[in-house]
Each structure stands twice: as C-alpha cells, then as structure tokens.
C-alpha cells in the first residue's frame, strides 16, 4: 500500500506528456531544501527523452520524465530554431533531428572524456556544453549561473503538486528555522548560501574548464 501511494505521488508530478526540447529540473534532497535555487538539471530531445550528467563518465537517459533524483518538477521550453549550427533548412523536423544528433554527441563526449566535480563539472555544466556547442540564441559561452538563474526565475512547474514537491520542504525548514532560530538561523543560512553562490559566480567569471 505504501508503494502504491508513492507511485501515485510520482504520477501526480508528471504532465500528460514529456517536455520536448526543454531544460528539465528536479529537486535534490536536502540540498534543495536548504538552497531552493539549486537542483538537478537535464535537457531533453525533440521526443522528450531526458539526458542528465549523473557522475563520472555517466550520462543517463530517461524516457519517463524523470531525472537522476526523481520526477521532473520544472521545465523551460527551448526552441531548436534558435540554435545557429542547426539551421539546416526551413522544415522543423530538420531542426529536431539536428538537435537530437548534437545532444547525443555531447552525451557521448561526456561518457568518454568527462569526470565529475560537483563544483566545476556537474549537471549544469553538461547542459552548458550542449547549448554553447549549438550556439543557442547565438551564445557560445553559456554558464552555470545563467542557467541556474534562468531555471529558478523562469522555469514552469509541471503541476501544483510539483510546486509542493519542489518548495514545500524549504518552506517548512525556513518557517521552523525562523521561528526557533531567528537571526541565528538567518546567519547560518547566509553562511552556507553566500560562499556557495560567490564560488559559482567567481568560477563563471574566471574559471576554465
């Protein structure tokens, strides 16, 4: 019975169909609870097949609207026609085929050549590599900070239940922390959030891969 209830909860997070050609996001237990702007990022093909960088030389593929840490809760549609090297014709199917081919090639490169580092080469960096490689919106230098901010501010929730799944634990944590810890909780949270955000901003500005 418990397993059935869990399955129903996951089903309620799924939309009617997967999201093709989109950024995909799911919360990471504990980390997202503390820092709700941070989660696990993937990207999908024109058929809705999700790709995400999950560890050293490991890029997963999912056909059930899941990522490494569970169901997709947020998505942000992308337009393959805005990728300059994919401009192979006026037929949308041509763009979709090229989009999928480039994504498969990026996944193959990461499976063969890319180790994993949570601070420098992670799931966001995988998506950055792909978008930069296809010059999405004319940009060849997509970075983790830009993607994380775009997803947090512009990402769409797949359902009302997904809102609770994504932000509910953070809301409870902040409410309890603010009530019992007051300024001490705020200082502790800032002590975690500020150095982490500062690191990614500095790495984006000055780091090299």
PDB file of C-alpha atoms in Angstrom:
ATOM      1  CA  UNK A   1       0.000   0.000   0.000  1.00  0.00           C
ATOM      2  CA  UNK A   2       2.831   2.381   0.827  1.00  0.00           C
ATOM      3  CA  UNK A   3       4.497   1.623  -2.515  1.00  0.00           C
ATOM      4  CA  UNK A   4       1.236   2.338  -4.341  1.00  0.00           C
ATOM      5  CA  UNK A   5       0.875   5.662  -2.549  1.00  0.00           C
ATOM      6  CA  UNK A   6       4.426   6.625  -3.519  1.00  0.00           C
ATOM      7  CA  UNK A   7       3.736   5.712  -7.153  1.00  0.00           C
ATOM      8  CA  UNK A   8       0.582   7.842  -7.161  1.00  0.00           C
ATOM      9  CA  UNK A   9       2.556  10.779  -5.766  1.00  0.00           C
ATOM     10  CA  UNK A  10       5.172  10.474  -8.529  1.00  0.00           C
ATOM     11  CA  UNK A  11       2.466  10.135 -11.182  1.00  0.00           C
ATOM     12  CA  UNK A  12       0.897  13.371  -9.973  1.00  0.00           C
ATOM     13  CA  UNK A  13       4.162  15.163 -10.680  1.00  0.00           C
ATOM     14  CA  UNK A  14       4.171  14.127 -14.315  1.00  0.00           C
ATOM     15  CA  UNK A  15       2.437  16.145 -17.015  1.00  0.00           C
ATOM     16  CA  UNK A  16       0.361  14.438 -19.660  1.00  0.00           C
ATOM     17  CA  UNK A  17       3.438  14.015 -21.836  1.00  0.00           C
ATOM     18  CA  UNK A  18       7.161  14.631 -21.575  1.00  0.00           C
ATOM     19  CA  UNK A  19       8.573  18.035 -22.483  1.00  0.00           C
ATOM     20  CA  UNK A  20      10.489  18.003 -25.771  1.00  0.00           C
ATOM     21  CA  UNK A  21      13.426  20.338 -26.394  1.00  0.00           C
ATOM     22  CA  UNK A  22      13.420  21.745 -22.878  1.00  0.00           C
ATOM     23  CA  UNK A  23      15.516  22.293 -19.799  1.00  0.00           C
ATOM     24  CA  UNK A  24      14.379  19.882 -17.093  1.00  0.00           C
ATOM     25  CA  UNK A  25      14.803  20.296 -13.338  1.00  0.00           C
ATOM     26  CA  UNK A  26      14.214  18.220 -10.242  1.00  0.00           C
ATOM     27  CA  UNK A  27      14.992  18.929  -6.568  1.00  0.00           C
ATOM     28  CA  UNK A  28      17.951  17.303  -4.843  1.00  0.00           C
ATOM     29  CA  UNK A  29      17.020  16.015  -1.383  1.00  0.00           C
ATOM     30  CA  UNK A  30      18.490  18.095   1.474  1.00  0.00           C
ATOM     31  CA  UNK A  31      20.461  20.411  -0.853  1.00  0.00           C
ATOM     32  CA  UNK A  32      17.352  21.917  -2.475  1.00  0.00           C
ATOM     33  CA  UNK A  33      15.622  22.036   0.906  1.00  0.00           C
ATOM     34  CA  UNK A  34      18.367  24.343   2.181  1.00  0.00           C
ATOM     35  CA  UNK A  35      19.042  26.186  -1.093  1.00  0.00           C
ATOM     36  CA  UNK A  36      15.852  26.105  -3.179  1.00  0.00           C
ATOM     37  CA  UNK A  37      17.559  27.716  -6.154  1.00  0.00           C
ATOM     38  CA  UNK A  38      19.822  24.679  -6.550  1.00  0.00           C
ATOM     39  CA  UNK A  39      18.617  21.449  -8.136  1.00  0.00           C
ATOM     40  CA  UNK A  40      19.464  18.824 -10.724  1.00  0.00           C
ATOM     41  CA  UNK A  41      19.360  19.939 -14.364  1.00  0.00           C
ATOM     42  CA  UNK A  42      18.877  17.982 -17.559  1.00  0.00           C
ATOM     43  CA  UNK A  43      17.842  18.600 -21.137  1.00  0.00           C
ATOM     44  CA  UNK A  44      15.510  16.750 -23.481  1.00  0.00           C
ATOM     45  CA  UNK A  45      15.440  15.697 -27.107  1.00  0.00           C
ATOM     46  CA  UNK A  46      12.707  16.554 -29.579  1.00  0.00           C
ATOM     47  CA  UNK A  47      10.891  13.373 -28.468  1.00  0.00           C
ATOM     48  CA  UNK A  48      11.110  14.197 -24.772  1.00  0.00           C
ATOM     49  CA  UNK A  49      13.976  11.822 -23.948  1.00  0.00           C
ATOM     50  CA  UNK A  50      15.835  13.348 -20.990  1.00  0.00           C
ATOM     51  CA  UNK A  51      19.630  13.449 -20.708  1.00  0.00           C
ATOM     52  CA  UNK A  52      21.429  14.339 -17.475  1.00  0.00           C
ATOM     53  CA  UNK A  53      25.042  14.149 -16.305  1.00  0.00           C
ATOM     54  CA  UNK A  54      24.932  11.915 -13.247  1.00  0.00           C
ATOM     55  CA  UNK A  55      28.535  11.166 -12.317  1.00  0.00           C
ATOM     56  CA  UNK A  56      31.997  10.408 -13.721  1.00  0.00           C
ATOM     57  CA  UNK A  57      31.652   9.422 -17.380  1.00  0.00           C
ATOM     58  CA  UNK A  58      27.925   8.844 -16.833  1.00  0.00           C
ATOM     59  CA  UNK A  59      25.124  10.494 -18.786  1.00  0.00           C
ATOM     60  CA  UNK A  60      21.729   8.961 -18.110  1.00  0.00           C
ATOM     61  CA  UNK A  61      18.781   8.769 -20.486  1.00  0.00           C
ATOM     62  CA  UNK A  62      15.201   8.727 -19.225  1.00  0.00           C
ATOM     63  CA  UNK A  63      12.006   8.222 -21.202  1.00  0.00           C
ATOM     64  CA  UNK A  64       9.618   8.569 -18.242  1.00  0.00           C
ATOM     65  CA  UNK A  65      10.020  12.287 -17.473  1.00  0.00           C
ATOM     66  CA  UNK A  66      12.477  11.549 -14.664  1.00  0.00           C
ATOM     67  CA  UNK A  67      15.989  12.710 -13.864  1.00  0.00           C
ATOM     68  CA  UNK A  68      18.577  11.212 -11.527  1.00  0.00           C
ATOM     69  CA  UNK A  69      16.840  12.371  -8.336  1.00  0.00           C
ATOM     70  CA  UNK A  70      13.241  11.717  -9.320  1.00  0.00           C
ATOM     71  CA  UNK A  71      10.373  13.164 -11.371  1.00  0.00           C
ATOM     72  CA  UNK A  72      10.855  16.381 -13.288  1.00  0.00           C
ATOM     73  CA  UNK A  73       9.096  19.173 -11.421  1.00  0.00           C
ATOM     74  CA  UNK A  74      10.064  22.184 -13.528  1.00  0.00           C
ATOM     75  CA  UNK A  75      10.807  22.707 -17.197  1.00  0.00           C
ATOM     76  CA  UNK A  76      11.727  25.543 -19.542  1.00  0.00           C
ATOM     77  CA  UNK A  77      10.935  25.111 -23.262  1.00  0.00           C
ATOM     78  CA  UNK A  78      13.721  25.752 -25.770  1.00  0.00           C
ATOM     79  CA  UNK A  79      13.401  26.450 -29.485  1.00  0.00           C
ATOM     80  CA  UNK A  80      15.792  24.425 -31.712  1.00  0.00           C
ATOM     81  CA  UNK A  81      15.409  27.067 -34.426  1.00  0.00           C
ATOM     82  CA  UNK A  82      17.408  29.463 -32.226  1.00  0.00           C
ATOM     83  CA  UNK A  83      20.476  27.218 -32.407  1.00  0.00           C
ATOM     84  CA  UNK A  84      22.634  28.618 -35.197  1.00  0.00           C
ATOM     85  CA  UNK A  85      24.508  25.473 -36.350  1.00  0.00           C
ATOM     86  CA  UNK A  86      21.202  23.617 -36.526  1.00  0.00           C
ATOM     87  CA  UNK A  87      19.894  25.954 -39.229  1.00  0.00           C
ATOM     88  CA  UNK A  88      19.843  23.168 -41.794  1.00  0.00           C
ATOM     89  CA  UNK A  89      16.588  24.005 -43.526  1.00  0.00           C
ATOM     90  CA  UNK A  90      13.171  25.501 -43.116  1.00  0.00           C
ATOM     91  CA  UNK A  91      11.498  22.261 -42.017  1.00  0.00           C
ATOM     92  CA  UNK A  92      11.068  21.917 -38.265  1.00  0.00           C
ATOM     93  CA  UNK A  93      11.830  18.190 -38.424  1.00  0.00           C
ATOM     94  CA  UNK A  94      15.311  19.065 -39.732  1.00  0.00           C
ATOM     95  CA  UNK A  95      15.953  21.199 -36.655  1.00  0.00           C
ATOM     96  CA  UNK A  96      14.691  18.453 -34.379  1.00  0.00           C
ATOM     97  CA  UNK A  97      16.920  15.836 -35.993  1.00  0.00           C
ATOM     98  CA  UNK A  98      19.968  18.085 -35.700  1.00  0.00           C
ATOM     99  CA  UNK A  99      19.074  18.980 -32.091  1.00  0.00           C
ATOM    100  CA  UNK A 100      18.892  15.297 -31.155  1.00  0.00           C
ATOM    101  CA  UNK A 101      22.092  14.443 -33.024  1.00  0.00           C
ATOM    102  CA  UNK A 102      24.112  17.172 -31.297  1.00  0.00           C
ATOM    103  CA  UNK A 103      22.720  16.183 -27.904  1.00  0.00           C
ATOM    104  CA  UNK A 104      23.669  12.547 -28.463  1.00  0.00           C
ATOM    105  CA  UNK A 105      27.166  13.663 -29.487  1.00  0.00           C
ATOM    106  CA  UNK A 106      27.554  15.780 -26.335  1.00  0.00           C
ATOM    107  CA  UNK A 107      26.420  12.843 -24.199  1.00  0.00           C
ATOM    108  CA  UNK A 108      28.935  10.560 -25.921  1.00  0.00           C
ATOM    109  CA  UNK A 109      31.740  13.061 -25.298  1.00  0.00           C
ATOM    110  CA  UNK A 110      30.902  13.254 -21.590  1.00  0.00           C
ATOM    111  CA  UNK A 111      30.664   9.468 -21.293  1.00  0.00           C
ATOM    112  CA  UNK A 112      34.110   9.066 -22.826  1.00  0.00           C
ATOM    113  CA  UNK A 113      36.040  12.081 -21.590  1.00  0.00           C
ATOM    114  CA  UNK A 114      34.435  13.925 -18.668  1.00  0.00           C
ATOM    115  CA  UNK A 115      34.980  13.251 -14.994  1.00  0.00           C
ATOM    116  CA  UNK A 116      32.535  14.702 -12.463  1.00  0.00           C
ATOM    117  CA  UNK A 117      33.048  17.501  -9.966  1.00  0.00           C
ATOM    118  CA  UNK A 118      30.079  18.978  -8.142  1.00  0.00           C
ATOM    119  CA  UNK A 119      31.634  22.470  -8.206  1.00  0.00           C
ATOM    120  CA  UNK A 120      33.122  22.669 -11.703  1.00  0.00           C
ATOM    121  CA  UNK A 121      31.821  19.921 -13.982  1.00  0.00           C
ATOM    122  CA  UNK A 122      28.306  18.960 -12.988  1.00  0.00           C
ATOM    123  CA  UNK A 123      24.829  18.535 -14.470  1.00  0.00           C
ATOM    124  CA  UNK A 124      24.566  22.257 -15.222  1.00  0.00           C
ATOM    125  CA  UNK A 125      27.914  22.247 -16.993  1.00  0.00           C
ATOM    126  CA  UNK A 126      26.763  19.382 -19.208  1.00  0.00           C
ATOM    127  CA  UNK A 127      23.776  21.424 -20.365  1.00  0.00           C
ATOM    128  CA  UNK A 128      26.014  24.474 -20.788  1.00  0.00           C
ATOM    129  CA  UNK A 129      28.350  22.470 -23.025  1.00  0.00           C
ATOM    130  CA  UNK A 130      25.476  21.454 -25.246  1.00  0.00           C
ATOM    131  CA  UNK A 131      23.880  24.903 -25.524  1.00  0.00           C
ATOM    132  CA  UNK A 132      27.271  26.514 -26.168  1.00  0.00           C
ATOM    133  CA  UNK A 133      28.093  23.880 -28.762  1.00  0.00           C
ATOM    134  CA  UNK A 134      24.953  24.648 -30.754  1.00  0.00           C
ATOM    135  CA  UNK A 135      25.252  28.404 -30.089  1.00  0.00           C
ATOM    136  CA  UNK A 136      21.760  28.584 -28.635  1.00  0.00           C
ATOM    137  CA  UNK A 137      20.422  32.119 -29.062  1.00  0.00           C
ATOM    138  CA  UNK A 138      23.772  32.985 -30.628  1.00  0.00           C
ATOM    139  CA  UNK A 139      25.679  32.380 -27.385  1.00  0.00           C
ATOM    140  CA  UNK A 140      28.725  30.092 -27.283  1.00  0.00           C
ATOM    141  CA  UNK A 141      29.549  30.686 -23.621  1.00  0.00           C
ATOM    142  CA  UNK A 142      26.590  29.502 -21.562  1.00  0.00           C
ATOM    143  CA  UNK A 143      27.442  29.171 -17.893  1.00  0.00           C
ATOM    144  CA  UNK A 144      26.090  27.507 -14.756  1.00  0.00           C
ATOM    145  CA  UNK A 145      24.999  30.727 -13.043  1.00  0.00           C
ATOM    146  CA  UNK A 146      22.985  31.896 -16.042  1.00  0.00           C
ATOM    147  CA  UNK A 147      21.277  28.525 -16.409  1.00  0.00           C
ATOM    148  CA  UNK A 148      20.510  28.175 -12.702  1.00  0.00           C
ATOM    149  CA  UNK A 149      19.069  31.698 -12.543  1.00  0.00           C
ATOM    150  CA  UNK A 150      17.048  31.220 -15.717  1.00  0.00           C
ATOM    151  CA  UNK A 151      15.601  27.947 -14.459  1.00  0.00           C
ATOM    152  CA  UNK A 152      14.783  29.307 -10.995  1.00  0.00           C
ATOM    153  CA  UNK A 153      13.163  32.504 -12.258  1.00  0.00           C
ATOM    154  CA  UNK A 154      11.549  31.323 -15.497  1.00  0.00           C
ATOM    155  CA  UNK A 155      11.073  27.578 -15.113  1.00  0.00           C
ATOM    156  CA  UNK A 156       7.471  26.337 -15.216  1.00  0.00           C
ATOM    157  CA  UNK A 157       6.141  23.854 -12.700  1.00  0.00           C
ATOM    158  CA  UNK A 158       4.605  20.759 -14.251  1.00  0.00           C
ATOM    159  CA  UNK A 159       1.714  20.722 -11.753  1.00  0.00           C
ATOM    160  CA  UNK A 160       0.550  22.190  -8.417  1.00  0.00           C
ATOM    161  CA  UNK A 161       1.866  19.065  -6.715  1.00  0.00           C
ATOM    162  CA  UNK A 162       5.272  19.770  -8.242  1.00  0.00           C
ATOM    163  CA  UNK A 163       5.297  23.167  -6.509  1.00  0.00           C
ATOM    164  CA  UNK A 164       4.875  21.451  -3.147  1.00  0.00           C
ATOM    165  CA  UNK A 165       7.451  18.805  -4.014  1.00  0.00           C
ATOM    166  CA  UNK A 166       9.997  21.457  -5.025  1.00  0.00           C
ATOM    167  CA  UNK A 167       9.425  24.213  -2.468  1.00  0.00           C
ATOM    168  CA  UNK A 168       7.458  22.602   0.358  1.00  0.00           C
ATOM    169  CA  UNK A 169      10.446  21.228   2.307  1.00  0.00           C
ATOM    170  CA  UNK A 170      12.222  24.610   2.026  1.00  0.00           C
ATOM    171  CA  UNK A 171       9.141  26.444   3.266  1.00  0.00           C
ATOM    172  CA  UNK A 172       8.881  24.162   6.306  1.00  0.00           C
ATOM    173  CA  UNK A 173      12.601  24.429   7.039  1.00  0.00           C
ATOM    174  CA  UNK A 174      12.611  28.223   6.795  1.00  0.00           C
ATOM    175  CA  UNK A 175       9.466  28.571   8.892  1.00  0.00           C
ATOM    176  CA  UNK A 176      10.789  26.340  11.664  1.00  0.00           C
ATOM    177  CA  UNK A 177      14.263  27.876  11.492  1.00  0.00           C
ATOM    178  CA  UNK A 178      12.949  31.436  11.588  1.00  0.00           C
ATOM    179  CA  UNK A 179      10.630  30.648  14.493  1.00  0.00           C
ATOM    180  CA  UNK A 180      13.162  28.873  16.693  1.00  0.00           C
ATOM    181  CA  UNK A 181      16.467  30.225  15.446  1.00  0.00           C
ATOM    182  CA  UNK A 182      15.528  33.740  14.424  1.00  0.00           C
ATOM    183  CA  UNK A 183      18.652  35.681  13.418  1.00  0.00           C
ATOM    184  CA  UNK A 184      20.908  32.717  14.205  1.00  0.00           C
ATOM    185  CA  UNK A 185      19.135  30.715  11.525  1.00  0.00           C
ATOM    186  CA  UNK A 186      19.484  33.580   9.046  1.00  0.00           C
ATOM    187  CA  UNK A 187      23.203  33.883   9.771  1.00  0.00           C
ATOM    188  CA  UNK A 188      23.678  30.128   9.392  1.00  0.00           C
ATOM    189  CA  UNK A 189      21.797  30.086   6.093  1.00  0.00           C
ATOM    190  CA  UNK A 190      23.734  33.058   4.738  1.00  0.00           C
ATOM    191  CA  UNK A 191      26.943  31.372   5.846  1.00  0.00           C
ATOM    192  CA  UNK A 192      26.101  28.488   3.522  1.00  0.00           C
ATOM    193  CA  UNK A 193      24.426  30.322   0.653  1.00  0.00           C
ATOM    194  CA  UNK A 194      26.726  33.310   0.170  1.00  0.00           C
ATOM    195  CA  UNK A 195      30.061  31.418  -0.164  1.00  0.00           C
ATOM    196  CA  UNK A 196      28.460  28.871  -2.473  1.00  0.00           C
ATOM    197  CA  UNK A 197      26.873  31.449  -4.764  1.00  0.00           C
ATOM    198  CA  UNK A 198      30.069  33.522  -4.682  1.00  0.00           C
ATOM    199  CA  UNK A 199      32.109  30.477  -5.712  1.00  0.00           C
ATOM    200  CA  UNK A 200      29.956  29.782  -8.762  1.00  0.00           C
ATOM    201  CA  UNK A 201      29.938  33.445  -9.785  1.00  0.00           C
ATOM    202  CA  UNK A 202      33.731  33.679  -9.499  1.00  0.00           C
ATOM    203  CA  UNK A 203      34.234  30.360 -11.267  1.00  0.00           C
ATOM    204  CA  UNK A 204      31.940  31.503 -14.066  1.00  0.00           C
ATOM    205  CA  UNK A 205      33.860  34.771 -14.398  1.00  0.00           C
ATOM    206  CA  UNK A 206      37.418  33.498 -14.083  1.00  0.00           C
ATOM    207  CA  UNK A 207      37.422  29.694 -14.122  1.00  0.00           C
ATOM    208  CA  UNK A 208      38.440  27.484 -17.002  1.00  0.00           C
ATOM    209  CA  UNK A 209      37.286  24.004 -17.807  1.00  0.00           C
TER     210      UNK A 209
END
